[in-house]
Coordinates of C-alpha atoms in Angstrom, one line a residue:
X8 CA -25.4 10.0 48.5
X9 CA -28.6 11.0 50.3
X10 CA -28.2 7.9 52.5
X11 CA -24.7 8.8 53.2
X12 CA -25.7 12.3 54.2
X13 CA -28.5 10.9 56.4
X14 CA -25.9 8.6 58.0
X15 CA -23.5 11.5 58.7
X16 CA -26.4 13.6 60.0
X17 CA -27.5 10.8 62.3
X18 CA -23.9 10.3 63.5
X19 CA -23.7 14.0 64.3
X20 CA -27.0 13.9 66.0
X21 CA -25.8 11.0 68.1
X22 CA -22.7 13.0 69.0
X23 CA -24.9 15.9 69.9
X24 CA -27.0 13.6 72.1
X25 CA -23.8 12.4 73.7
X26 CA -22.7 15.9 74.5
X27 CA -26.2 16.7 75.9
X28 CA -25.9 13.5 77.9
X29 CA -22.6 14.8 79.2
X30 CA -24.2 18.1 80.2
X31 CA -27.0 16.2 81.9
X32 CA -24.3 14.2 83.8
X33 CA -22.8 17.5 84.9
X34 CA -26.1 18.8 86.1
X35 CA -27.1 15.6 87.8
X36 CA -24.5 15.4 90.4
X37 CA -26.1 12.6 92.4
X38 CA -26.4 10.2 89.5
X39 CA -25.9 6.5 89.8
X40 CA -22.5 5.4 88.4
X41 CA -23.7 2.1 87.3
X42 CA -26.5 3.7 85.3
X43 CA -24.1 6.2 83.7
X44 CA -21.7 3.5 82.9
X45 CA -24.4 1.4 81.2
X46 CA -25.6 4.4 79.2
X47 CA -22.0 5.2 78.3
X48 CA -21.4 1.6 77.3
X49 CA -24.5 1.6 75.2
X50 CA -23.5 4.8 73.5
X51 CA -20.0 3.4 73.0
X52 CA -21.5 0.3 71.5
X53 CA -23.7 2.3 69.2
X54 CA -20.7 4.4 68.2
X55 CA -18.5 1.3 67.8
X56 CA -21.3 -0.2 65.6
X57 CA -21.5 3.0 63.6
X58 CA -17.7 3.1 63.4
X59 CA -17.7 -0.5 62.2
X60 CA -20.5 0.2 59.8
X61 CA -18.7 3.3 58.5
X62 CA -15.5 1.4 58.4
X63 CA -17.1 -1.3 56.5
X64 CA -18.5 1.3 54.1
X65 CA -15.2 2.8 53.8
X66 CA -13.5 -0.5 53.2
X67 CA -16.0 -1.5 50.5
X68 CA -15.8 2.0 49.2
X69 CA -12.0 1.8 49.0
X70 CA -12.5 -1.5 47.3
X71 CA -14.8 0.0 44.8
X72 CA -13.6 3.6 44.8
X73 CA -10.8 3.8 42.3
X74 CA -9.2 7.2 41.5
X75 CA -10.3 9.0 38.4
X76 CA -7.0 8.4 36.6
X77 CA -7.2 4.7 37.3
X78 CA -10.8 4.6 36.0
X79 CA -9.8 6.5 32.9
X80 CA -6.9 4.1 32.4
X81 CA -9.1 1.1 33.0
X82 CA -11.6 2.5 30.5
X83 CA -8.9 3.0 27.9
X84 CA -7.8 -0.6 28.6
X85 CA -11.4 -1.7 28.2
X86 CA -11.7 0.3 25.0
X87 CA -8.6 -1.3 23.5
X88 CA -9.6 -4.8 24.5
X89 CA -13.3 -4.0 23.5
X90 CA -14.5 -5.1 27.0
X91 CA -17.7 -3.6 28.3
X92 CA -17.9 -1.7 31.6
X93 CA -19.2 -4.8 33.5
X94 CA -16.7 -4.4 36.4
X95 CA -17.7 -0.8 37.1
X96 CA -21.4 -1.8 36.9
X97 CA -20.7 -4.7 39.3
X98 CA -18.9 -2.4 41.6
X99 CA -21.7 0.1 41.5
X100 CA -24.2 -2.7 42.2
X101 CA -22.1 -3.8 45.1
X102 CA -22.0 -0.3 46.4
X103 CA -25.7 0.0 46.1
X104 CA -26.2 -3.3 47.9
X105 CA -23.8 -2.1 50.6
X106 CA -25.7 1.2 50.9
X107 CA -28.9 -0.8 51.3
X108 CA -27.3 -2.9 54.0
X109 CA -26.1 0.3 55.6
X110 CA -29.6 1.8 55.4
X111 CA -31.0 -1.4 57.1
X112 CA -28.2 -1.1 59.7
X113 CA -29.1 2.5 60.3
X114 CA -32.7 1.6 60.7
X115 CA -31.8 -1.0 63.2
X116 CA -29.5 1.4 65.0
X117 CA -32.2 4.0 65.1
X118 CA -34.7 1.4 66.5
X119 CA -32.0 0.4 69.0
X120 CA -31.4 4.0 69.8
X121 CA -35.1 4.6 70.5
X122 CA -35.2 1.5 72.6
X123 CA -32.2 2.6 74.5
X124 CA -33.6 6.1 75.0
X125 CA -36.7 4.5 76.5
X126 CA -34.5 2.4 78.7
X127 CA -32.6 5.5 79.6
X128 CA -35.8 7.3 80.5
X129 CA -36.8 4.3 82.6
X130 CA -33.4 4.3 84.2
X131 CA -33.7 8.0 85.0
X132 CA -37.0 7.4 86.7
X133 CA -35.5 4.6 88.6
X134 CA -32.5 6.8 89.4
X135 CA -34.7 9.5 90.8
X136 CA -36.4 6.9 93.0
X137 CA -33.1 5.6 94.1
X138 CA -31.8 9.1 94.6
X139 CA -34.6 9.8 96.9
X140 CA -34.0 6.6 98.7
X141 CA -30.3 7.3 98.7
X142 CA -30.8 10.7 100.3
X143 CA -33.0 9.1 103.0
X144 CA -30.4 6.4 103.6
X145 CA -27.6 9.0 103.7
X146 CA -29.2 10.7 106.6
X147 CA -29.4 7.4 108.4
X148 CA -25.8 6.3 107.5
X149 CA -24.0 9.5 108.4
X150 CA -23.5 8.3 111.9
X151 CA -22.3 4.9 110.7
X152 CA -19.9 6.6 108.3
X153 CA -18.4 8.7 111.1
X154 CA -17.6 5.4 112.9
X155 CA -15.9 3.6 110.0
X156 CA -14.2 6.6 108.5
X157 CA -10.6 5.6 109.0
X158 CA -11.2 2.2 107.5
X159 CA -13.2 3.7 104.7
X160 CA -10.5 6.2 104.1
X161 CA -7.9 3.5 103.9
X162 CA -10.1 1.5 101.6
X163 CA -10.9 4.7 99.8
X164 CA -7.2 5.3 99.3
X165 CA -6.9 1.8 97.9
X166 CA -9.9 2.4 95.7
X167 CA -8.4 5.8 94.6
X168 CA -5.2 4.0 93.7
X169 CA -7.2 1.5 91.7
X170 CA -9.2 4.4 90.2
X171 CA -5.9 6.2 89.3
X172 CA -4.8 3.1 87.5
X173 CA -8.2 2.8 85.9
X174 CA -8.0 6.4 84.9
X175 CA -4.7 5.9 83.3
X176 CA -6.0 2.9 81.4
X177 CA -9.1 5.0 80.6
X178 CA -7.0 7.9 79.3
X179 CA -5.2 5.4 77.1
X180 CA -8.4 4.0 75.9
X181 CA -9.9 7.4 75.4
X182 CA -6.9 8.5 73.4
X183 CA -7.3 5.3 71.3
X184 CA -11.0 6.1 71.0
X185 CA -10.2 9.7 70.0
X186 CA -7.8 8.4 67.4
X187 CA -10.5 5.9 66.2
X188 CA -13.1 8.7 66.1
X189 CA -10.6 10.9 64.1
X190 CA -10.0 8.0 61.8
X191 CA -13.8 7.4 61.6
X192 CA -14.3 11.1 60.7
X193 CA -11.5 10.9 58.1
X194 CA -13.1 7.7 56.8
X195 CA -16.5 9.5 56.7
X196 CA -14.9 12.4 54.7
X197 CA -13.2 9.9 52.5
X198 CA -16.5 8.0 52.1
X199 CA -18.2 11.3 51.1
X200 CA -15.3 12.1 48.7
X201 CA -15.3 8.6 47.3
X202 CA -19.1 8.8 46.8
X203 CA -18.8 12.1 45.0
X204 CA -15.9 10.7 43.0
X205 CA -17.9 7.6 42.3
X206 CA -20.8 9.6 41.0
X207 CA -18.5 11.8 39.0
X208 CA -16.7 8.7 37.7
X209 CA -20.1 7.1 36.7
X210 CA -21.1 10.3 35.0
X211 CA -17.7 10.6 33.3
X212 CA -17.9 6.9 32.5
X213 CA -21.3 7.3 30.8
X214 CA -20.0 10.4 28.9
X215 CA -16.8 8.6 27.9
X216 CA -18.8 5.4 27.0
X217 CA -21.0 7.5 24.7
X218 CA -17.9 9.2 23.3
X219 CA -16.3 5.8 23.0
X220 CA -19.3 4.5 21.0
X221 CA -19.3 7.6 18.8
X222 CA -15.5 7.4 18.3
X223 CA -15.8 3.7 17.7
X224 CA -18.5 4.3 15.0
X225 CA -16.3 7.0 13.5
X226 CA -13.3 4.7 13.6
X227 CA -15.3 1.9 12.0
X228 CA -16.4 4.4 9.3
X229 CA -12.9 5.6 8.8
X230 CA -11.6 2.0 8.7
X231 CA -14.2 1.1 6.1
X232 CA -13.4 4.2 4.1
X233 CA -9.7 3.4 4.5
X234 CA -10.2 -0.2 3.4
X235 CA -12.2 0.9 0.4
X236 CA -9.5 3.4 -0.4
X237 CA -6.8 0.7 0.0
X238 CA -8.8 -1.6 -2.2
X239 CA -9.2 1.1 -4.9
X240 CA -5.6 2.0 -4.5
X241 CA -4.6 -1.7 -4.8
X242 CA -6.8 -2.1 -7.8
X243 CA -5.4 1.1 -9.4
X244 CA -1.8 0.0 -8.5
X245 CA -2.5 -3.5 -10.0
X246 CA -3.9 -1.9 -13.1
X247 CA -1.0 0.5 -13.3
X248 CA 1.4 -2.4 -12.8
X249 CA -0.4 -4.4 -15.5
X250 CA -0.3 -1.4 -17.9
X251 CA 3.3 -0.8 -17.0
X252 CA 4.2 -4.5 -17.7
X253 CA 2.2 -4.3 -20.9
X254 CA 4.0 -1.1 -21.9
X255 CA 7.3 -2.7 -20.9
X256 CA 6.5 -5.8 -23.0
X257 CA 5.4 -3.5 -25.9
X258 CA 8.6 -1.5 -25.5
X259 CA 10.6 -4.6 -25.6
X260 CA 8.8 -5.7 -28.7
X261 CA 9.4 -2.3 -30.2
X262 CA 13.0 -2.4 -29.2
X263 CA 13.3 -5.9 -30.8
X264 CA 11.6 -4.6 -33.9
X265 CA 13.8 -1.5 -33.9
X266 CA 16.8 -3.7 -33.6
X267 CA 15.5 -5.9 -36.4
X268 CA 14.8 -2.9 -38.5
X269 CA 18.2 -1.5 -37.8
X270 CA 19.8 -4.8 -38.8
X271 CA 17.6 -4.8 -42.0
X272 CA 18.6 -1.2 -42.7
X273 CA 22.2 -2.1 -42.3
X274 CA 21.8 -5.1 -44.6
X275 CA 19.9 -2.9 -47.0
X276 CA 22.7 -0.3 -46.8
X277 CA 25.2 -3.0 -47.5
X278 CA 23.2 -4.3 -50.4
X279 CA 22.7 -0.7 -51.7
X280 CA 26.5 -0.2 -51.4
X281 CA 27.0 -3.5 -53.3
X282 CA 24.5 -2.4 -55.9
X283 CA 26.2 0.9 -56.2
X284 CA 29.5 -0.9 -56.8
X285 CA 27.8 -3.2 -59.3
X286 CA 26.2 -0.1 -61.0
X287 CA 29.6 1.5 -61.2
X288 CA 31.0 -1.7 -62.6
X289 CA 28.1 -2.0 -65.0
X290 CA 28.5 1.6 -66.1
X291 CA 32.2 1.0 -66.8
X292 CA 31.2 -2.1 -68.8
X293 CA 28.5 -0.1 -70.6
X294 CA 31.0 2.6 -71.5
X295 CA 33.4 -0.1 -72.8
X296 CA 30.5 -1.7 -74.8
X297 CA 29.5 1.7 -76.2
X298 CA 33.1 2.3 -77.2
X299 CA 33.1 -1.2 -78.9
X300 CA 29.7 -0.3 -80.6
X301 CA 31.2 2.9 -81.8
X302 CA 34.1 1.0 -83.2
X303 CA 31.7 -1.5 -84.8
X304 CA 29.7 1.4 -86.3
X305 CA 32.9 2.9 -87.7
X306 CA 33.8 -0.4 -89.2
X307 CA 30.3 -0.7 -90.7
X308 CA 30.6 2.8 -92.1
X309 CA 33.9 1.7 -93.7
X310 CA 32.2 -1.4 -95.1
X311 CA 29.4 0.7 -96.4
X312 CA 31.9 3.0 -98.1
X313 CA 33.6 0.0 -99.6
X314 CA 30.3 -1.5 -100.7
X315 CA 29.3 1.8 -102.4
X316 CA 32.7 1.7 -104.1
X317 CA 32.2 -1.9 -105.2
X318 CA 28.7 -1.0 -106.4
X319 CA 30.1 1.8 -108.5
X320 CA 32.8 -0.5 -109.8
X321 CA 30.1 -3.2 -110.6
X322 CA 27.9 -0.7 -112.4
X323 CA 30.9 0.4 -114.5
X324 CA 31.8 -3.2 -115.3
X325 CA 28.2 -3.9 -116.1
X326 CA 28.1 -1.1 -118.5
X327 CA 31.3 -2.3 -120.0
X328 CA 29.9 -5.9 -120.2
X329 CA 26.8 -4.6 -121.9
X330 CA 28.8 -2.8 -124.4
X331 CA 30.9 -5.9 -124.9
X332 CA 27.7 -7.9 -125.1
X333 CA 26.3 -5.7 -127.8
X334 CA 29.6 -6.0 -129.6
X335 CA 29.5 -9.8 -129.3
X336 CA 25.8 -9.9 -130.3
X337 CA 26.7 -8.0 -133.4
X338 CA 29.5 -10.5 -134.0
X339 CA 27.1 -13.4 -133.4
X340 CA 24.7 -12.1 -135.8
X341 CA 27.4 -12.3 -138.4
X342 CA 28.2 -15.9 -137.6
X343 CA 26.0 -18.7 -138.7
X344 CA 23.1 -19.9 -136.8
X345 CA 24.4 -23.4 -136.3
X346 CA 27.5 -22.2 -135.0
X347 CA 25.6 -19.8 -132.9
X348 CA 23.2 -22.5 -131.7
X349 CA 26.0 -24.8 -130.7
X350 CA 27.7 -21.9 -128.9
X351 CA 24.4 -20.9 -127.4
X352 CA 23.7 -24.4 -126.2
X353 CA 27.1 -24.8 -124.7
X354 CA 26.9 -21.3 -123.2
X355 CA 23.3 -22.0 -122.0
X356 CA 24.4 -25.3 -120.4
X357 CA 27.3 -23.6 -118.8
X358 CA 25.0 -20.7 -117.8
X359 CA 22.4 -23.1 -116.4
X360 CA 25.1 -24.9 -114.4
X361 CA 26.4 -21.6 -113.2
X362 CA 22.9 -20.4 -112.6
X363 CA 22.2 -23.5 -110.5
X364 CA 25.4 -22.8 -108.7
X365 CA 24.4 -19.2 -108.3
X366 CA 20.9 -20.4 -107.0
X367 CA 22.6 -22.5 -104.5
X368 CA 24.8 -19.7 -103.5
X369 CA 21.8 -17.4 -103.5
X370 CA 19.7 -19.8 -101.4
X371 CA 22.7 -20.1 -99.1
X372 CA 23.0 -16.4 -99.1
X373 CA 19.3 -16.0 -98.5
X374 CA 19.5 -18.3 -95.6
X375 CA 22.4 -16.4 -94.3
X376 CA 20.5 -13.2 -95.0
X377 CA 17.5 -14.5 -93.0
X378 CA 19.8 -15.5 -90.2
X379 CA 21.4 -12.1 -90.4
X380 CA 18.0 -10.4 -90.5
X381 CA 16.9 -12.4 -87.4
X382 CA 20.1 -11.4 -85.8
X383 CA 19.6 -7.8 -87.0
X384 CA 16.0 -7.9 -85.6
X385 CA 17.5 -9.0 -82.3
X386 CA 20.0 -6.1 -82.5
X387 CA 17.5 -3.4 -83.3
X388 CA 17.4 -1.8 -79.8
X389 CA 20.9 -0.5 -79.7
X390 CA 22.3 -0.9 -83.2
X391 CA 19.5 0.4 -85.5
X392 CA 21.8 2.2 -87.8
X393 CA 24.0 -0.9 -88.2
X394 CA 20.8 -2.9 -89.1
X395 CA 19.8 -0.4 -91.7
X396 CA 23.2 -0.5 -93.2
X397 CA 23.2 -4.3 -93.2
X398 CA 19.7 -4.4 -94.8
X399 CA 20.8 -1.9 -97.5
X400 CA 23.9 -4.1 -98.1
X401 CA 21.8 -7.2 -98.3
X402 CA 19.4 -5.4 -100.7
X403 CA 22.3 -4.3 -102.8
X404 CA 23.7 -7.9 -102.7
X405 CA 20.2 -9.2 -103.8
X406 CA 20.0 -6.7 -106.6
X407 CA 23.5 -7.7 -107.6
X408 CA 22.5 -11.3 -107.6
X409 CA 19.4 -10.5 -109.7
X410 CA 21.6 -8.7 -112.1
X411 CA 24.0 -11.6 -112.1
X412 CA 21.0 -14.0 -112.9
X413 CA 20.0 -11.7 -115.8
X414 CA 23.5 -11.7 -117.1
X415 CA 23.9 -15.5 -117.4
X416 CA 25.5 -15.0 -120.8
X417 CA 28.2 -12.8 -119.3
X418 CA 29.0 -15.1 -116.4
X419 CA 32.1 -16.5 -118.1
X420 CA 33.7 -13.1 -118.4
X421 CA 32.7 -12.2 -114.9
X422 CA 34.2 -15.3 -113.2
X423 CA 37.3 -13.4 -112.3
X424 CA 35.0 -10.6 -111.0
X425 CA 32.9 -13.3 -109.2
X426 CA 36.0 -14.6 -107.6
X427 CA 36.8 -11.2 -106.4
X428 CA 33.2 -10.8 -105.3
X429 CA 33.4 -14.1 -103.5
X430 CA 36.6 -13.0 -101.8
X431 CA 34.9 -9.8 -100.9
X432 CA 31.8 -11.8 -99.8
X433 CA 34.0 -14.0 -97.7
X434 CA 35.7 -11.0 -96.3
X435 CA 32.3 -9.4 -95.7
X436 CA 31.1 -12.7 -94.1
X437 CA 34.1 -12.7 -91.9
X438 CA 33.6 -9.1 -91.0
X439 CA 29.9 -9.7 -90.6
X440 CA 30.6 -12.8 -88.5
X441 CA 33.0 -10.8 -86.4
X442 CA 30.5 -7.9 -86.2
X443 CA 27.7 -10.4 -85.3
X444 CA 29.9 -12.0 -82.7
X445 CA 30.8 -8.6 -81.3
X446 CA 27.2 -7.6 -81.6
X447 CA 26.0 -10.8 -79.9
X448 CA 28.6 -10.2 -77.2
X449 CA 27.5 -6.6 -76.9
X450 CA 23.8 -7.7 -76.9
X451 CA 24.6 -10.3 -74.3
X452 CA 26.4 -7.8 -72.2
X453 CA 23.6 -5.3 -72.9
X454 CA 21.0 -7.9 -72.0
X455 CA 23.0 -8.7 -68.9
X456 CA 23.4 -5.1 -68.1
X457 CA 19.7 -4.4 -68.8
X458 CA 18.7 -7.4 -66.7
X459 CA 21.0 -6.3 -64.0
X460 CA 19.8 -2.7 -64.4
X461 CA 16.2 -4.0 -64.3
X462 CA 16.9 -6.1 -61.3
X463 CA 18.7 -3.3 -59.7
X464 CA 15.9 -0.9 -60.5
X465 CA 13.4 -3.4 -59.2
X466 CA 15.5 -3.9 -56.2
X467 CA 15.9 -0.2 -55.8
X468 CA 12.1 0.3 -56.2
X469 CA 11.6 -2.6 -53.7
X470 CA 14.2 -1.0 -51.4
X471 CA 12.6 2.4 -51.8
X472 CA 9.2 0.8 -51.0
X473 CA 10.7 -1.0 -48.1
X474 CA 12.4 2.2 -47.0
X475 CA 9.1 4.0 -47.2
X476 CA 7.3 1.2 -45.4
X477 CA 10.1 1.1 -42.9
X478 CA 10.0 4.9 -42.5
X479 CA 6.2 4.6 -42.0
X480 CA 6.6 1.8 -39.6
X481 CA 9.4 3.7 -37.9
X482 CA 7.2 6.8 -37.6
X483 CA 4.3 4.6 -36.4
X484 CA 6.6 2.8 -34.0
X485 CA 8.0 6.2 -32.9
X486 CA 4.5 7.4 -32.4
X487 CA 3.5 4.3 -30.6
X488 CA 6.7 4.4 -28.6
X489 CA 6.1 8.1 -27.7
X490 CA 2.5 7.2 -26.8
X491 CA 3.7 4.2 -24.9
X492 CA 6.4 6.3 -23.2
X493 CA 3.8 9.0 -22.4
X494 CA 1.5 6.3 -21.0
X495 CA 4.5 4.8 -19.1
X496 CA 5.4 8.2 -17.8
X497 CA 1.8 8.9 -16.9
X498 CA 1.6 5.4 -15.3
X499 CA 4.9 6.1 -13.5
X500 CA 3.6 9.4 -12.4
X501 CA 0.3 7.9 -11.2
X502 CA 2.3 5.0 -9.7
X503 CA 4.6 7.5 -8.0
X504 CA 1.6 9.5 -6.8
X505 CA -0.1 6.4 -5.6
X506 CA 3.1 5.2 -4.0
X507 CA 3.5 8.6 -2.3
X508 CA -0.2 8.3 -1.2
X509 CA 0.4 4.8 -0.1
X510 CA 3.5 5.9 1.8
X511 CA 1.6 8.7 3.4
X512 CA -1.2 6.4 4.3
X513 CA 1.3 3.9 5.6
X514 CA 3.1 6.7 7.6
X515 CA -0.3 7.9 8.9
X516 CA -1.3 4.3 9.7
X517 CA 2.1 3.7 11.3
X518 CA 1.9 6.9 13.2
X519 CA -1.6 6.0 14.3
X520 CA -0.5 2.5 15.1
X521 CA 2.4 3.9 17.0
X522 CA 0.1 6.4 18.8
X523 CA -2.3 3.5 19.5
X524 CA 0.6 1.4 20.7
X525 CA 1.9 4.2 22.9
X526 CA -1.7 4.8 24.2
X527 CA -2.0 1.1 24.8
X528 CA 1.3 1.0 26.5
X529 CA 0.3 4.0 28.6
X530 CA -3.1 2.4 29.3
X531 CA -1.4 -0.8 30.3
X532 CA 1.0 1.0 32.5
X533 CA -1.8 3.0 34.0
X534 CA -3.9 -0.1 34.4
X535 CA -0.9 -1.8 36.1
X536 CA -0.5 1.3 38.3
X537 CA -4.2 1.2 39.0
X538 CA -4.0 -2.5 39.8
X539 CA -1.0 -1.8 42.0
X540 CA -2.9 1.0 43.7
X541 CA -5.9 -1.3 44.1
X542 CA -3.6 -3.9 45.6
X543 CA -2.1 -1.3 47.9
X544 CA -5.6 -0.1 48.8
X545 CA -6.6 -3.7 49.5
X546 CA -3.6 -4.2 51.6
X547 CA -4.3 -1.0 53.4
X548 CA -7.9 -2.1 53.8
X549 CA -6.8 -5.5 55.2
X550 CA -4.4 -3.6 57.6
X551 CA -7.2 -1.2 58.6
X552 CA -9.6 -4.1 59.1
X553 CA -7.0 -5.8 61.2
X554 CA -6.5 -2.6 63.2
X555 CA -10.3 -2.2 63.5
X556 CA -10.7 -5.7 64.7
X557 CA -7.9 -5.2 67.2
X558 CA -9.4 -1.9 68.3
X559 CA -12.8 -3.6 68.6
X560 CA -11.3 -6.4 70.7
X561 CA -9.4 -3.8 72.8
X562 CA -12.6 -1.9 73.3
X563 CA -14.4 -5.0 74.3
X564 CA -11.6 -5.7 76.8
X565 CA -11.8 -2.2 78.1
X566 CA -15.6 -2.5 78.4
X567 CA -15.1 -5.7 80.3
X568 CA -12.5 -4.0 82.5
X569 CA -14.8 -1.1 83.1
X570 CA -17.7 -3.4 83.9
X571 CA -15.3 -5.2 86.3
X572 CA -14.3 -1.9 88.0
X573 CA -17.9 -0.9 88.2
X574 CA -18.7 -4.2 89.9
X575 CA -15.8 -3.7 92.3
X576 CA -17.1 -0.2 93.1
X577 CA -20.6 -1.6 93.7
X578 CA -19.2 -4.4 95.9
X579 CA -17.2 -1.7 97.8
X580 CA -20.3 0.3 98.3
X581 CA -22.4 -2.7 99.3
X582 CA -19.8 -4.0 101.7
X583 CA -19.3 -0.8 103.7
X584 CA -22.7 0.9 103.7
X585 CA -21.1 4.0 105.2
X586 CA -22.6 7.4 104.7
X587 CA -19.3 9.1 104.7
X588 CA -18.2 7.1 101.7
X589 CA -21.3 8.3 99.9
X590 CA -20.5 11.8 100.8
X591 CA -17.0 11.4 99.6
X592 CA -18.3 9.8 96.5
X593 CA -20.6 12.7 96.0
X594 CA -17.7 15.0 96.6
X595 CA -15.8 13.0 94.0
X596 CA -18.7 13.2 91.7
X597 CA -18.6 17.0 91.8
X598 CA -18.1 18.9 88.5
X599 CA -14.4 19.3 89.1
X600 CA -13.6 15.7 90.1
X601 CA -11.5 13.3 88.1
X602 CA -14.2 10.6 88.0
X603 CA -16.7 13.1 86.6
X604 CA -14.2 14.0 83.9
X605 CA -13.7 10.3 83.2
X606 CA -17.4 9.9 82.8
X607 CA -17.5 12.8 80.5
X608 CA -14.8 11.3 78.4
X609 CA -16.7 8.1 78.3
X610 CA -19.8 9.9 77.3

C-alpha cells in the first residue's frame, strides 16, 4: 500500500513537473521546437511507461482482486471442500511480486527521470547558447527574409495547412491521451480500492480462517458428541428392543400358559361337573342302599322277634320234657334193670348216632357260623346292629345245641321239634343267605361308593390343590404379566422417548444437512458467479490490454508522425534560412498561438 501511495505521489509529482514545464514553455517564448518536442516525447514516454505499469498493476490487480462477496463465497466453498486458502496466498504472493517489480520499475523510472532532467538542463543550456546565436543570426537574416517573404509566405501557408492537419491529428491524439489519462486515473483509483479491498479481504480471510478453525473444532466436538449420543441411543434402543422382544416372548409364553391353564381349568370344570353328577348318582344309590339296609334291619328285627319266640317255646318244651323225663325216670326205676339196660343201650346207641349226627350238624353249623362271623366282621362298619343280632342268634343257637347235646335221651321225642327247628334253620339260613347276599351287595355297593367317594375326595383334594396351585400360578403369572407389561410400557415409553429424540435428532440433522446443502448450493452458485465475474474480468482485462496495446501502438505512430513533422519543420527552416520566417515562427510561438497551445497539450 505504501508502494502504491509512493507510485501515485510520484505520478502526481511528474504531472506537476509537466505543468511546471508548460509554464516554463510559456515563459520561454524563443524556445527550440525540437528540444521541446524531445522533452515532451520523453515525458510522454515516461507517462506511457507509467500508464503501462499502472495498467499492468491494474490488470494483475483485477486478476487477483476479487470482490468481497466472491472471496467469502470462495472461502465457503473452500470450507465445504476442506481446501486451504492456497489460491489466495498464491495471489497475494503474486501481488507482492508484482509490487516489487513495480518498485523496481519506479526506481528505474526515477533514475531515467533524473537522467532526463540532467539532459533537459543540458538542453536548456544548449538552447540558451542557440538562442543567443539565433538572435544574432536574426539580425543578419532580416534583410534576407524581406527578400524571400512572398515565397516564404506561400510555403508558410502550405506549412500552416500541414500544421492545421497536424493539429487536428494532435487534437485527436490528445483527446485519446486524455481518455487514456482518465482511464489511468480510474485504474489508479481502482488499484487503490483493490489494494484496500485486498488488505481488508486478507484481514477478513484471516479472521474467517480463525473462525473457520474454531467452528471446525466446535463442529468436530459436536460431531463426536453426536456420534457418542447416537451410539448410546443405538445401544439403548438395541437394549430396549431386546427387552421388548424378551418381554414379548415372555408374554407369548404366559399367554400359552394361560391358554393351557384355561384349557386345564375347563377340563377340570368338566371333570368336576362329571364328579358332581357321579356324586349325585352315588348319593341316590346310597339312599337306595340305606333304604335296603333299613329293610334288612327290619327283617332282622322280625327274625330276632321270631327267635325270641322260638326260644321261649323251646324253654317251655324243655321244661315239659324235663317233667316228662322225670316221669319216665320214675317209670324206669320201677322197671327192671335188664330191661332198662337194654333200653338204655338201645337209646344210648340211638342217642350216640343222633349225637354224631348232631355233631356233624353242629360242626357244619360252626363252620357256617365262622363263615357268618367272618362275613359279619366284614359287615361291621355299616351293619353293627345286624351283626350283634346275628351273634346273639348264633349264641342262642349254640346254647340250644348244647342243651340238645345234654338232652340226648330226649332226642327221640324232640325229632318232630328238631324237624321244625331244621325247617326254621333252613328258613333262617335262607333268610341269612338272602341277608348275606343283600349285605354283600350292599357292602360291595358301599365299598364301591366309598372307593368312589375316596377317589372323588382324593380327586377333589387334588383338584383343590391344583386349583390353589393354579390360583397361585395365575396370581404369580398375573404379577409377572403386570410387571412385564409395566416393563413393556416403560420400554415402550423409553423407546417412544428415544424414537422422538431420534426423530428430533434426525430432524435437526436433516435441517442442518438441508441448511448445509442450501449453504453449499449458495456457495456453489456464488463460486460460479465469482468464477463468471472472474472470467468477465479476465475478458475485460484482455480487452483493456488489447486497447492499451492499440493505444500504445497508436501513440508510437503519433510520436513517429510528430517526429516526422518536426523533421519537416527543421528541413523547412534549414532550406529557407529567412529571418522573416523566424519572426513569424516567433510570432506563432507567442502565448496565444495555436502551436504553443499544441505544445502545452503535448506537455
